[in-house]
Amino acid sequence: MAAAAAARRLPAASLRQHRPLLLRPFASSSGDQQPITVETSVPFTGHKIEPPSRSVETTPSELLTFFRDMSLMRRMEIAADSLYKSKLIRGFCHLYDGQEAVAVGLEASITKKDAIITAYRDHCIYLARGGNLVEAFAELMGRRAGCSKGKGGSMHFYKKESGFFGGHGIVGAQVPLGCGLAFAQKYIKEGTVTFALYGDGAANQGQLFEALNISALWDLPAILICENNHYGMGTAEWRAAKSPAYYKRGDYVPGLKVDGMDVLAVKQACKFAKEYALKNGPLILEMDTYRYHGHSMSDPGSTYRTRDEISGVRQERDPIERVRKLILSNDIASANELKNIEKEVRKEVDDAIAQAKESPMPDPSDLFTNVYVKGFGVEAFGADRKEVKAVLP
Amino acid sequence: MLRVLRQKVGCGASPAMIFGQALQKVLPAGSVLPRKYSSAAKEMNVREALNSALDEEMSADPKVFLMGEEVGEYQGAYKISKGLLEKYGPDRVLDTPITEAGFTGIGVGAAYYGLRPVVEFMTFNFSMQAIDHIINSAAKSNYMSAGQISVPIVFRGPNGAAAGVGAQHSQCFAAWYAHVPGLKVLTPYSAEDARGLLKAAIRDPDPVVFLENELLYGESFPVSAEVLDSSFCLPIGKAKIEREGKHVTITAYSKMVGYALQAAEILSKEGISAEIINLRSIRPLDRATINASVRKTNRLVTVEEGFPQHGVGAEICMSVVEESFEYLDAPVERIAGADVPMPYAANLERMAVPQVDDIVRAAKRACYRSVPMAAAA
């Protein structure tokens, strides 16, 4: 059995070869692509729709990819925590650790031509969309090499060429914007869809219902994903929503409730949603997920929830541990090999941080760049306009 | 004399047109030429100008689409989009529900993806429901993303006071939107402005707030062949000197340009030659033209319909103080709407909006020609 496992598993070295960061499954031996069928942790619950089957097809290489990708995201967020505490990251920093399965499962079900838009808890979605680790850390530290050249910060990561439209600070605004992306996709007849992610706090926003109404009227290929981590900042869902059954809140728009800590369930649901939305218009997916950190680095996250609750979720439902168990029980890799992957990931993150730290802060002239695409040579002024001014090209 | 006229006719001008042109010099620009004198001189009202601009830009670029309340089947609440649904179909002319936050966000998202939306607000008062999308989602995106996400969108609709519509339907938003870096704010006055600026706005890669005026929609203006051409476009950020003058500069935008021109007529009879600047663009503001004019006349009156505090005139005054202080021979005068919510009663409404008399009086004050106030008892 061990020999068979040895034959099937991916050597650690070839894992390292594969940049960009997130490993795309590749065929080395046919064993890596051998389909495995896994049952999701819980069945899907549907609102006005027949839910998909809870049997999900995956492969050994896909599971290893999931493991690596989620470990990388986990490491990145924990490293960001340290950087914030050492004051290298300033302002707001909203961490995603615990929720990795949503980012990774979603990405596995779509292409880079589909679009994703989210709120401010965006570091891992950025990475999943092909974002660069060095650029992520550089942006967090406000450096020139950042993905937004240091001008955006934690909440404003984008990668337009691979369909990631940010990175938005205003709660709920990203949902109408996402429906607008879907509108454009339909207008151009691309056969692609948009996933607009929002939290349980944003789920009560009026503009969400306005956008959903229009999306349903116009049959837009928009999928709304509520990442329900059960707390809108410090307010538990039952204190903010009369009906916290977010997958039902679309009323006339069907919905699906998904275990958001189960990456295979997420993948299945998103694949189902894409097929549905292309034919029928909007759909809501509620991902039952959890964030280990507080709302942001300014929030300890323990004044409104018990430490027992947090550690309970970590023990019972952690998305990375779940995939680790699957890999081990299917003899895809050994525990040691998985530990090695985690070590590599840790080194990758450390190297990226070191590289990002070397990037300088933006040039002062960057204060005035990108105000407009076309500035017509207009003057823009600094605090003392007789001291500092620039011409906008 | 008739023989001379007939010779002039040979060049392609009809006698009626010559009369019309002669009349043009006497009447302030912007007033409708009496019917019997207009023939070959093409005239267009602002509504037609906007409609034709939308039509041409939609025809030229399939990515341009229009959305808003009643823009389609109703032909437009003010008939600005008349005929467009029929011509371009429901995929490009979209009637929205009465949900500004929702449809504006959708418009901005479509612009993120590369389409070129024109979002109509039935009046800009309703834009406040969507203002987060205009400012946080549209204006700031190119900057926050360091150029990755540009937003080629136009937000247009009537702005400012209409007639008798009361406080919630009469606010001028020029100062509010012009406050924001990342936005461009345009205020057409004439039909030429409407055509040229709307076409420029639709072609512009940045978010543009296009402030029209309901009371100007029906006003006719002469338009040249150049203006009627489908390639016609006006530059953004350049003001127009509607009337040259020597003694005092009067800046205005939108409807107030017409009032300022009437004031200039009245002032000229008293020997005061006023230079009227039609701002056309509130952001970017054409500081160069304004300052050059003040350096020539040495006196300035700013005119706007909106609330006075922190208004457009305040910015213009400051610009002149910063750049042309030594040239000022008198304090800058400011005419603006009254500092009250718009009342309904006709007499109060008249007091709440600048009138031609107000502009004349301020210009005279700037020229030290006003009647001195009686000493307090």
Short mmCIF file of N, CA and C in Angstrom, two decimals, chain A residues 250-320:
data_model
loop_
_atom_site.label_atom_id
_atom_site.label_comp_id
_atom_site.label_asym_id
_atom_site.label_seq_id
_atom_site.Cartn_x
_atom_site.Cartn_y
_atom_site.Cartn_z
N GLY A 250 -32.93 36.11 -0.97
CA GLY A 250 -33.20 36.56 -2.33
C GLY A 250 -34.66 36.43 -2.71
N ASP A 251 -35.42 35.78 -1.88
CA ASP A 251 -36.87 35.64 -2.10
C ASP A 251 -37.15 34.94 -3.42
N TYR A 252 -37.34 35.71 -4.47
CA TYR A 252 -37.64 35.11 -5.79
C TYR A 252 -36.38 34.59 -6.46
N VAL A 253 -35.21 34.94 -5.89
CA VAL A 253 -33.94 34.44 -6.45
C VAL A 253 -33.56 33.19 -5.66
N PRO A 254 -33.32 32.06 -6.35
CA PRO A 254 -33.00 30.83 -5.63
C PRO A 254 -31.67 30.93 -4.90
N GLY A 255 -31.51 30.04 -3.90
CA GLY A 255 -30.29 30.08 -3.11
C GLY A 255 -29.87 28.70 -2.67
N LEU A 256 -28.62 28.62 -2.26
CA LEU A 256 -28.07 27.36 -1.82
C LEU A 256 -27.25 27.63 -0.58
N LYS A 257 -27.43 26.76 0.42
CA LYS A 257 -26.58 26.92 1.60
C LYS A 257 -25.48 25.86 1.53
N VAL A 258 -24.24 26.30 1.77
CA VAL A 258 -23.06 25.48 1.54
C VAL A 258 -22.18 25.50 2.77
N ASP A 259 -21.55 24.36 3.10
CA ASP A 259 -20.56 24.36 4.16
C ASP A 259 -19.30 25.04 3.63
N GLY A 260 -19.09 26.27 4.02
CA GLY A 260 -17.98 27.04 3.49
C GLY A 260 -16.62 26.62 4.00
N MET A 261 -16.56 25.66 4.91
CA MET A 261 -15.26 25.18 5.40
C MET A 261 -14.84 23.92 4.65
N ASP A 262 -15.68 23.51 3.71
CA ASP A 262 -15.42 22.29 2.94
C ASP A 262 -15.14 22.70 1.50
N VAL A 263 -13.87 22.68 1.13
CA VAL A 263 -13.47 23.24 -0.17
C VAL A 263 -14.14 22.50 -1.32
N LEU A 264 -14.40 21.21 -1.14
CA LEU A 264 -15.04 20.46 -2.23
C LEU A 264 -16.51 20.86 -2.37
N ALA A 265 -17.15 21.12 -1.24
CA ALA A 265 -18.54 21.59 -1.30
C ALA A 265 -18.61 22.95 -1.98
N VAL A 266 -17.64 23.80 -1.66
CA VAL A 266 -17.61 25.13 -2.28
C VAL A 266 -17.42 24.99 -3.78
N LYS A 267 -16.48 24.13 -4.16
CA LYS A 267 -16.23 23.94 -5.60
C LYS A 267 -17.49 23.43 -6.30
N GLN A 268 -18.14 22.48 -5.71
CA GLN A 268 -19.35 21.91 -6.31
C GLN A 268 -20.43 22.97 -6.47
N ALA A 269 -20.64 23.72 -5.40
CA ALA A 269 -21.70 24.73 -5.42
C ALA A 269 -21.42 25.81 -6.45
N CYS A 270 -20.16 26.26 -6.55
CA CYS A 270 -19.83 27.34 -7.49
C CYS A 270 -19.94 26.85 -8.93
N LYS A 271 -19.55 25.60 -9.16
CA LYS A 271 -19.67 25.04 -10.52
C LYS A 271 -21.15 24.99 -10.90
N PHE A 272 -21.95 24.54 -9.97
CA PHE A 272 -23.40 24.47 -10.17
C PHE A 272 -23.96 25.87 -10.43
N ALA A 273 -23.48 26.82 -9.63
CA ALA A 273 -23.99 28.18 -9.74
C ALA A 273 -23.65 28.80 -11.09
N LYS A 274 -22.45 28.55 -11.56
CA LYS A 274 -22.05 29.14 -12.85
C LYS A 274 -22.96 28.61 -13.96
N GLU A 275 -23.17 27.29 -13.97
CA GLU A 275 -24.04 26.72 -15.02
C GLU A 275 -25.44 27.30 -14.92
N TYR A 276 -25.91 27.43 -13.68
CA TYR A 276 -27.27 27.95 -13.48
C TYR A 276 -27.39 29.39 -13.96
N ALA A 277 -26.44 30.22 -13.52
CA ALA A 277 -26.55 31.66 -13.79
C ALA A 277 -26.47 31.97 -15.28
N LEU A 278 -25.67 31.20 -16.00
CA LEU A 278 -25.55 31.46 -17.44
C LEU A 278 -26.87 31.23 -18.14
N LYS A 279 -27.69 30.34 -17.59
CA LYS A 279 -28.98 30.05 -18.25
C LYS A 279 -30.13 30.85 -17.65
N ASN A 280 -30.08 31.09 -16.33
CA ASN A 280 -31.29 31.56 -15.65
C ASN A 280 -31.18 32.88 -14.90
N GLY A 281 -29.98 33.47 -14.83
CA GLY A 281 -29.91 34.70 -14.06
C GLY A 281 -29.37 34.44 -12.67
N PRO A 282 -29.59 35.38 -11.74
CA PRO A 282 -28.87 35.36 -10.48
C PRO A 282 -29.23 34.21 -9.54
N LEU A 283 -28.24 33.92 -8.69
CA LEU A 283 -28.37 32.86 -7.69
C LEU A 283 -27.61 33.34 -6.46
N ILE A 284 -28.07 32.93 -5.28
CA ILE A 284 -27.34 33.28 -4.05
C ILE A 284 -26.73 32.01 -3.46
N LEU A 285 -25.45 32.11 -3.09
CA LEU A 285 -24.82 31.01 -2.36
C LEU A 285 -24.47 31.53 -0.98
N GLU A 286 -24.91 30.82 0.05
CA GLU A 286 -24.49 31.20 1.39
C GLU A 286 -23.43 30.22 1.84
N MET A 287 -22.23 30.75 2.10
CA MET A 287 -21.13 29.89 2.57
C MET A 287 -21.08 30.00 4.08
N ASP A 288 -21.30 28.88 4.74
CA ASP A 288 -21.21 28.87 6.20
C ASP A 288 -19.73 28.75 6.54
N THR A 289 -19.12 29.87 6.94
CA THR A 289 -17.68 29.87 7.15
C THR A 289 -17.36 30.55 8.48
N TYR A 290 -16.07 30.79 8.72
CA TYR A 290 -15.67 31.34 10.02
C TYR A 290 -14.33 32.02 9.89
N ARG A 291 -14.19 33.15 10.56
CA ARG A 291 -12.88 33.80 10.58
C ARG A 291 -12.26 33.66 11.96
N TYR A 292 -10.99 33.24 11.98
CA TYR A 292 -10.34 33.07 13.28
C TYR A 292 -9.99 34.40 13.91
N HIS A 293 -9.53 35.33 13.07
CA HIS A 293 -9.20 36.65 13.58
C HIS A 293 -10.46 37.45 13.86
N GLY A 294 -10.27 38.57 14.53
CA GLY A 294 -11.39 39.49 14.70
C GLY A 294 -11.71 40.13 13.36
N HIS A 295 -12.65 41.05 13.38
CA HIS A 295 -13.07 41.73 12.15
C HIS A 295 -11.87 42.32 11.43
N SER A 296 -11.01 42.99 12.17
CA SER A 296 -9.78 43.55 11.62
C SER A 296 -8.73 43.46 12.70
N MET A 297 -7.55 43.95 12.40
CA MET A 297 -6.47 43.87 13.39
C MET A 297 -6.74 44.75 14.60
N SER A 298 -7.71 45.65 14.50
CA SER A 298 -8.04 46.48 15.67
C SER A 298 -9.04 45.77 16.58
N ASP A 299 -9.48 44.59 16.15
CA ASP A 299 -10.52 43.91 16.91
C ASP A 299 -9.98 42.57 17.40
N PRO A 300 -9.90 42.36 18.72
CA PRO A 300 -9.37 41.09 19.21
C PRO A 300 -10.25 39.90 18.82
N GLY A 301 -11.52 40.17 18.59
CA GLY A 301 -12.42 39.11 18.13
C GLY A 301 -12.90 38.21 19.23
N SER A 302 -12.59 38.59 20.47
CA SER A 302 -12.98 37.70 21.56
C SER A 302 -13.94 38.37 22.54
N THR A 303 -14.35 39.59 22.23
CA THR A 303 -15.28 40.24 23.16
C THR A 303 -16.71 39.87 22.83
N TYR A 304 -16.94 39.40 21.61
CA TYR A 304 -18.30 39.06 21.23
C TYR A 304 -18.43 37.58 20.89
N ARG A 305 -17.31 36.82 21.02
CA ARG A 305 -17.42 35.39 20.86
C ARG A 305 -16.49 34.75 21.88
N THR A 306 -16.79 33.51 22.24
CA THR A 306 -15.96 32.88 23.25
C THR A 306 -14.75 32.23 22.59
N ARG A 307 -13.67 32.13 23.36
CA ARG A 307 -12.48 31.45 22.84
C ARG A 307 -12.78 29.98 22.56
N ASP A 308 -13.71 29.44 23.32
CA ASP A 308 -14.12 28.04 23.09
C ASP A 308 -14.74 27.87 21.71
N GLU A 309 -15.54 28.86 21.35
CA GLU A 309 -16.18 28.77 20.03
C GLU A 309 -15.12 28.77 18.95
N ILE A 310 -14.18 29.71 19.08
CA ILE A 310 -13.13 29.83 18.06
C ILE A 310 -12.31 28.55 17.98
N SER A 311 -11.86 28.07 19.13
CA SER A 311 -11.03 26.86 19.09
C SER A 311 -11.86 25.65 18.68
N GLY A 312 -13.13 25.66 19.00
CA GLY A 312 -14.01 24.57 18.59
C GLY A 312 -14.06 24.46 17.08
N VAL A 313 -14.25 25.60 16.42
CA VAL A 313 -14.30 25.58 14.95
C VAL A 313 -12.95 25.12 14.40
N ARG A 314 -11.88 25.61 14.99
CA ARG A 314 -10.55 25.23 14.52
C ARG A 314 -10.35 23.72 14.59
N GLN A 315 -10.88 23.14 15.65
CA GLN A 315 -10.69 21.70 15.82
C GLN A 315 -11.60 20.88 14.92
N GLU A 316 -12.87 21.30 14.82
CA GLU A 316 -13.85 20.48 14.13
C GLU A 316 -13.93 20.77 12.64
N ARG A 317 -13.69 22.02 12.24
CA ARG A 317 -14.08 22.39 10.88
C ARG A 317 -12.97 23.06 10.06
N ASP A 318 -11.76 23.11 10.58
CA ASP A 318 -10.72 23.84 9.84
C ASP A 318 -10.60 23.30 8.41
N PRO A 319 -10.62 24.18 7.42
CA PRO A 319 -10.63 23.72 6.03
C PRO A 319 -9.35 23.01 5.63
N ILE A 320 -8.21 23.47 6.16
CA ILE A 320 -6.95 22.84 5.77
C ILE A 320 -6.85 21.45 6.40
#
